[in-house]
Coordinates of C-alpha atoms in Angstrom, one line a residue:
X6 CA -88.2 35.5 -137.7
X7 CA -85.4 37.7 -136.8
X8 CA -86.3 41.3 -135.4
X9 CA -83.6 44.1 -136.1
X10 CA -82.9 47.0 -134.2
X11 CA -83.9 50.0 -135.7
X12 CA -80.9 52.6 -135.9
X13 CA -78.4 49.5 -136.5
X14 CA -77.7 46.2 -138.2
X15 CA -78.5 44.2 -135.0
X16 CA -80.9 41.6 -134.0
X17 CA -82.7 42.3 -130.8
X18 CA -82.7 39.5 -129.4
X19 CA -80.1 36.6 -129.6
X20 CA -81.1 33.3 -128.9
X21 CA -79.8 31.5 -126.8
X22 CA -79.1 27.6 -127.0
X23 CA -79.1 24.5 -124.4
X24 CA -78.8 20.6 -125.5
X25 CA -80.1 21.0 -128.7
X26 CA -82.5 18.4 -129.8
X27 CA -83.5 17.7 -126.0
X28 CA -85.7 20.0 -124.8
X29 CA -88.3 17.8 -123.8
X30 CA -85.5 16.8 -121.2
X31 CA -84.7 20.7 -120.3
X32 CA -86.3 19.8 -116.5
X33 CA -84.2 17.5 -115.8
X34 CA -81.3 19.1 -117.0
X35 CA -81.8 21.7 -115.0
X36 CA -81.2 19.3 -111.9
X37 CA -77.7 18.7 -112.4
X38 CA -77.3 22.6 -112.7
X39 CA -79.3 23.0 -109.7
X40 CA -76.6 21.0 -108.1
X41 CA -73.8 22.8 -109.2
X42 CA -74.8 26.4 -108.8
X43 CA -76.0 25.6 -104.9
X44 CA -72.7 23.9 -104.0
X45 CA -70.8 26.8 -106.2
X46 CA -72.7 29.2 -104.2
X47 CA -72.8 27.2 -100.4
X48 CA -68.6 26.2 -100.7
X49 CA -67.6 29.7 -101.4
X50 CA -69.7 31.5 -99.1
X51 CA -68.7 29.0 -96.7
X52 CA -64.8 29.9 -97.5
X53 CA -65.4 33.1 -97.2
X54 CA -67.6 33.2 -93.6
X55 CA -65.1 30.9 -92.2
X56 CA -62.1 33.0 -92.8
X57 CA -64.1 36.8 -92.4
X58 CA -64.7 35.4 -88.7
X59 CA -61.5 34.0 -88.1
X60 CA -58.9 36.6 -87.1
X61 CA -56.3 33.8 -87.3
X62 CA -56.9 33.8 -91.0
X63 CA -56.5 36.9 -91.6
X64 CA -53.4 36.1 -93.5
X65 CA -52.2 36.6 -97.4
X66 CA -52.8 33.4 -98.7
X67 CA -56.4 32.9 -97.3
X68 CA -56.7 36.7 -97.9
X69 CA -55.8 35.7 -101.4
X70 CA -58.2 32.6 -101.1
X71 CA -61.0 35.2 -100.4
X72 CA -60.3 36.7 -103.8
X73 CA -60.7 33.7 -105.3
X74 CA -64.5 32.7 -103.7
X75 CA -65.5 36.2 -104.7
X76 CA -64.4 35.8 -108.1
X77 CA -66.1 32.2 -108.3
X78 CA -69.8 33.7 -106.9
X79 CA -69.3 36.3 -109.3
X80 CA -68.7 33.5 -112.1
X81 CA -72.0 31.6 -110.8
X82 CA -74.1 34.6 -110.6
X83 CA -73.0 35.4 -114.3
X84 CA -74.3 32.5 -116.3
X85 CA -77.3 32.1 -114.3
X86 CA -80.0 34.1 -115.3
X87 CA -79.6 32.8 -118.8
X88 CA -78.8 29.5 -117.7
X89 CA -81.8 29.2 -115.4
X90 CA -83.9 31.2 -118.3
X91 CA -83.2 28.1 -120.7
X92 CA -83.8 25.1 -118.4
X93 CA -86.2 26.0 -116.3
X94 CA -88.5 28.7 -118.0
X95 CA -87.8 27.6 -122.0
X96 CA -87.3 31.1 -122.6
X97 CA -84.1 31.0 -124.7
X98 CA -84.5 35.1 -125.7
X99 CA -82.0 37.6 -124.8
X100 CA -81.5 41.2 -125.4
X101 CA -78.6 42.5 -127.6
X102 CA -77.4 44.8 -124.9
X103 CA -78.0 41.9 -122.1
X104 CA -76.3 39.4 -124.0
X105 CA -73.2 42.1 -124.6
X106 CA -73.2 42.8 -120.4
X107 CA -73.3 38.9 -119.9
X108 CA -70.3 38.2 -122.5
X109 CA -68.2 41.3 -120.3
X110 CA -68.9 40.2 -117.3
X111 CA -68.2 35.9 -118.1
X112 CA -64.7 37.0 -120.0
X113 CA -64.1 39.5 -116.9
X114 CA -64.1 37.0 -114.4
X115 CA -62.2 34.3 -116.3
X116 CA -59.5 37.2 -116.9
X117 CA -59.2 38.1 -113.2
X118 CA -59.3 34.1 -112.0
X119 CA -56.2 33.8 -114.3
X120 CA -54.6 37.1 -112.6
X121 CA -56.0 35.9 -109.1
X122 CA -54.0 32.3 -109.6
X123 CA -50.9 34.2 -110.4
X124 CA -51.1 36.7 -107.5
X125 CA -51.7 33.5 -105.1
X126 CA -48.2 32.2 -107.2
X127 CA -46.6 35.0 -106.0
X128 CA -47.7 34.2 -102.4
X129 CA -46.2 30.7 -102.1
X130 CA -43.1 31.8 -104.3
X131 CA -42.7 34.3 -101.2
X132 CA -44.1 32.2 -98.3
X133 CA -41.4 29.3 -99.7
X134 CA -38.5 31.4 -101.6
X135 CA -38.5 34.6 -98.6
X136 CA -40.6 33.5 -95.6
X137 CA -38.4 35.6 -93.0
X138 CA -39.8 38.4 -94.9
X139 CA -43.5 37.1 -95.9
X140 CA -45.2 39.2 -93.8
X141 CA -43.7 42.3 -94.4
X142 CA -43.9 42.1 -98.3
X143 CA -47.2 41.1 -98.6
X144 CA -48.7 43.5 -96.1
X145 CA -51.9 43.9 -96.4
X146 CA -52.1 47.2 -98.1
X147 CA -50.1 45.8 -100.7
X148 CA -52.6 42.5 -101.2
X149 CA -55.3 45.7 -102.2
X150 CA -53.4 46.7 -104.4
X151 CA -52.9 43.5 -106.5
X152 CA -56.8 43.0 -106.0
X153 CA -57.4 46.7 -107.2
X154 CA -54.1 45.9 -110.3
X155 CA -56.1 42.7 -111.2
X156 CA -59.7 44.0 -111.5
X157 CA -58.4 46.8 -113.4
X158 CA -56.6 44.8 -116.0
X159 CA -59.5 42.7 -116.6
X160 CA -61.9 45.1 -117.1
X161 CA -59.8 47.7 -119.7
X162 CA -58.7 44.5 -121.5
X163 CA -62.5 43.5 -121.7
X164 CA -63.6 46.9 -122.4
X165 CA -63.0 47.1 -126.2
X166 CA -65.0 43.7 -126.4
X167 CA -68.7 44.8 -126.3
X168 CA -68.0 47.9 -129.1
X169 CA -66.1 45.7 -131.4
X170 CA -69.4 43.6 -131.6
X171 CA -71.6 46.5 -132.0
X172 CA -69.7 47.8 -134.5
X173 CA -70.4 44.7 -136.9
X174 CA -73.6 44.0 -138.9
X175 CA -75.5 40.5 -137.7
X176 CA -76.6 39.0 -140.3
X177 CA -76.5 35.3 -140.3
X178 CA -79.1 34.9 -138.0
X179 CA -79.3 35.2 -133.8
X180 CA -78.7 31.8 -132.8
X181 CA -76.0 31.4 -130.7
X182 CA -74.2 28.2 -129.4
X183 CA -74.4 27.9 -125.7
X184 CA -76.9 28.8 -122.7
X185 CA -74.5 31.9 -122.5
X186 CA -73.1 34.9 -124.6
X187 CA -69.0 34.9 -125.2
X188 CA -67.5 36.4 -127.8
X189 CA -65.7 34.3 -130.5
X190 CA -70.3 32.6 -130.9
X191 CA -71.3 36.4 -130.9
X192 CA -68.3 37.2 -133.9
X193 CA -69.1 34.2 -135.6
X194 CA -72.5 35.8 -136.9
X195 CA -71.1 38.9 -138.4
X196 CA -71.1 39.2 -142.2
X197 CA -68.1 42.0 -142.0
X198 CA -64.2 41.6 -141.2
X199 CA -63.4 40.2 -138.0
X200 CA -59.6 40.3 -138.0
X201 CA -60.0 43.4 -135.7
X202 CA -62.0 41.0 -133.5
X203 CA -59.6 38.6 -133.8
X204 CA -56.4 39.9 -133.1
X205 CA -57.4 42.1 -130.4
X206 CA -58.9 38.7 -129.0
X207 CA -56.1 37.3 -129.7
X208 CA -53.7 39.5 -128.1
X209 CA -56.1 40.5 -125.0
X210 CA -55.9 36.0 -124.3
X211 CA -52.1 36.0 -124.5
X212 CA -51.7 39.2 -122.5
X213 CA -53.7 37.7 -119.7
X214 CA -53.9 33.5 -119.6
X215 CA -50.5 33.7 -121.4
X216 CA -48.5 36.3 -119.7
X217 CA -50.2 34.5 -116.2
X218 CA -49.2 31.0 -116.8
X219 CA -45.6 31.4 -118.0
X220 CA -45.2 33.7 -114.6
X221 CA -47.0 31.2 -112.4
X222 CA -45.0 28.2 -114.5
X223 CA -41.6 30.4 -113.6
X224 CA -42.4 30.7 -109.4
X225 CA -42.9 27.2 -109.3
X226 CA -39.9 26.3 -111.1
X227 CA -38.1 28.9 -108.7
X228 CA -40.4 27.3 -105.5
X229 CA -39.1 23.9 -106.6
X230 CA -35.3 24.7 -106.6
X231 CA -36.1 26.1 -103.1
X232 CA -37.8 23.0 -101.7
X233 CA -34.8 20.7 -103.3
X234 CA -32.1 22.6 -102.4
X235 CA -34.1 21.9 -98.4
X236 CA -32.1 19.2 -96.5
X237 CA -35.0 18.2 -94.5
X238 CA -37.3 15.9 -96.1
X239 CA -40.0 16.8 -93.8
X240 CA -39.4 20.5 -94.4
X241 CA -39.8 19.7 -98.1
X242 CA -43.2 17.8 -97.7
X243 CA -44.1 20.4 -95.8
X244 CA -43.5 23.0 -97.8
X245 CA -44.9 21.0 -101.4
X246 CA -48.0 20.6 -99.2
X247 CA -49.2 24.0 -98.8
X248 CA -49.0 24.2 -102.5
X249 CA -51.1 21.3 -103.8
X250 CA -54.2 23.3 -103.4
X251 CA -52.9 26.0 -105.8
X252 CA -51.7 23.7 -108.6
X253 CA -55.3 21.8 -108.1
X254 CA -57.3 25.5 -108.5
X255 CA -54.4 26.4 -111.5
X256 CA -55.2 22.7 -113.1
X257 CA -59.1 23.3 -112.5
X258 CA -58.8 26.5 -114.4
X259 CA -56.3 26.2 -117.2
X260 CA -57.2 22.4 -118.3
X261 CA -60.8 23.6 -119.6
X262 CA -59.4 26.3 -121.3
X263 CA -56.7 24.4 -123.0
X264 CA -59.4 21.6 -124.1
X265 CA -61.4 24.0 -125.2
X266 CA -58.9 25.6 -127.5
X267 CA -57.8 22.6 -128.9
X268 CA -61.3 21.8 -130.1
X269 CA -62.5 25.2 -131.2
X270 CA -59.2 24.3 -133.5
X271 CA -59.1 20.5 -134.0
X272 CA -62.3 19.4 -133.0
X273 CA -64.8 20.7 -135.8
X274 CA -65.6 17.0 -136.9
X275 CA -66.3 16.2 -133.2
X276 CA -69.8 16.2 -131.9
X277 CA -71.5 19.1 -130.6
X278 CA -72.0 17.8 -127.7
X279 CA -68.4 17.1 -127.0
X280 CA -68.1 21.3 -127.8
X281 CA -71.0 22.4 -125.4
X282 CA -70.0 20.0 -122.7
X283 CA -66.6 21.6 -123.1
X284 CA -67.5 25.0 -122.8
X285 CA -69.6 23.6 -119.5
X286 CA -66.8 22.3 -117.9
X287 CA -65.1 25.7 -118.6
X288 CA -67.1 27.9 -116.2
X289 CA -68.6 25.6 -114.0
X290 CA -66.0 23.3 -113.1
X291 CA -63.3 26.1 -111.1
X292 CA -66.2 27.6 -109.0
X293 CA -67.6 24.6 -108.0
X294 CA -64.3 22.7 -107.0
X295 CA -62.2 25.4 -106.1
X296 CA -63.7 25.8 -102.5
X297 CA -63.7 21.7 -102.0
X298 CA -60.3 21.4 -102.8
X299 CA -59.2 24.6 -101.0
X300 CA -61.3 22.7 -97.6
X301 CA -59.9 19.4 -98.1
X302 CA -56.5 20.3 -98.6
X303 CA -56.1 23.5 -96.2
X304 CA -55.6 22.1 -92.9
X305 CA -57.0 25.3 -91.0
X306 CA -60.2 25.3 -93.1
X307 CA -60.5 21.8 -93.0
X308 CA -60.4 21.7 -89.0
X309 CA -62.6 24.9 -88.6
X310 CA -65.3 23.0 -91.1
X311 CA -65.7 20.0 -88.8
X312 CA -65.4 22.3 -86.1
X313 CA -69.4 23.5 -87.5
X314 CA -70.7 20.1 -88.3
X315 CA -69.4 19.2 -84.8
X316 CA -71.7 22.0 -83.1
X317 CA -74.7 21.1 -86.0
X318 CA -74.1 17.6 -84.4
X319 CA -74.2 18.5 -81.0

């Protein structure tokens, strides 16, 4: 039976959902989740430690990579408590205010990731299109300013979300569709008009994902023009190779978002398992694969990881 707060028409707790019908196998399902979390934590911490310790890597490209790794760690830690609670402790209830806090955290880190990827595309744009002024343009103070601007923009865009949810009476149950709290999932349980939530949610998405993706595409259009105007074939390959890691990171982030959006709009008849797996991919794929991609495709980081392993073997 659902309990309600005495002061407002809200459930005291939300009930999170893992994989419906597979409750008996939750301890086995926990294993791949543990592997994903450990991979994300170890991978991103390794990237941060390598860049932190090596003064030669204190350059704009690697400083932006540090921002990405810190953000990916934040995203992983945001979902960790409730995912472990469901699959390890079989405890699906989460307090209403704690659910709001997790919702704010998850969406904020997602918005920040989009902003960081835009900043990284700016880095590649300046490095390739204006290499002589690269260091002069992307100074450490400016990089710090860019990082703070990303944090302020993302959190300020998300700030109204908890209040927009709290103003709604929740009376269509308290069962959410995922193992974590998301704004659309909480909003669908409301028994009042959610037009304001929908309009502001769409506005926030367009201002973040929409504008960021447009500017990323425009930066690469300019990069490709500059590269193909270069006479040397070897210089073209070198310039493009420096962008491969970032392009992979952009695809790892935006493809799951697009897939989730398409399924939400046009795949309502698809099996529930498909929606669940896509939502997990949206939150788990970037933190897990980003450090792997950059470790494999970035020569300086790859060389330093090889040194670490060679010392360990010796």
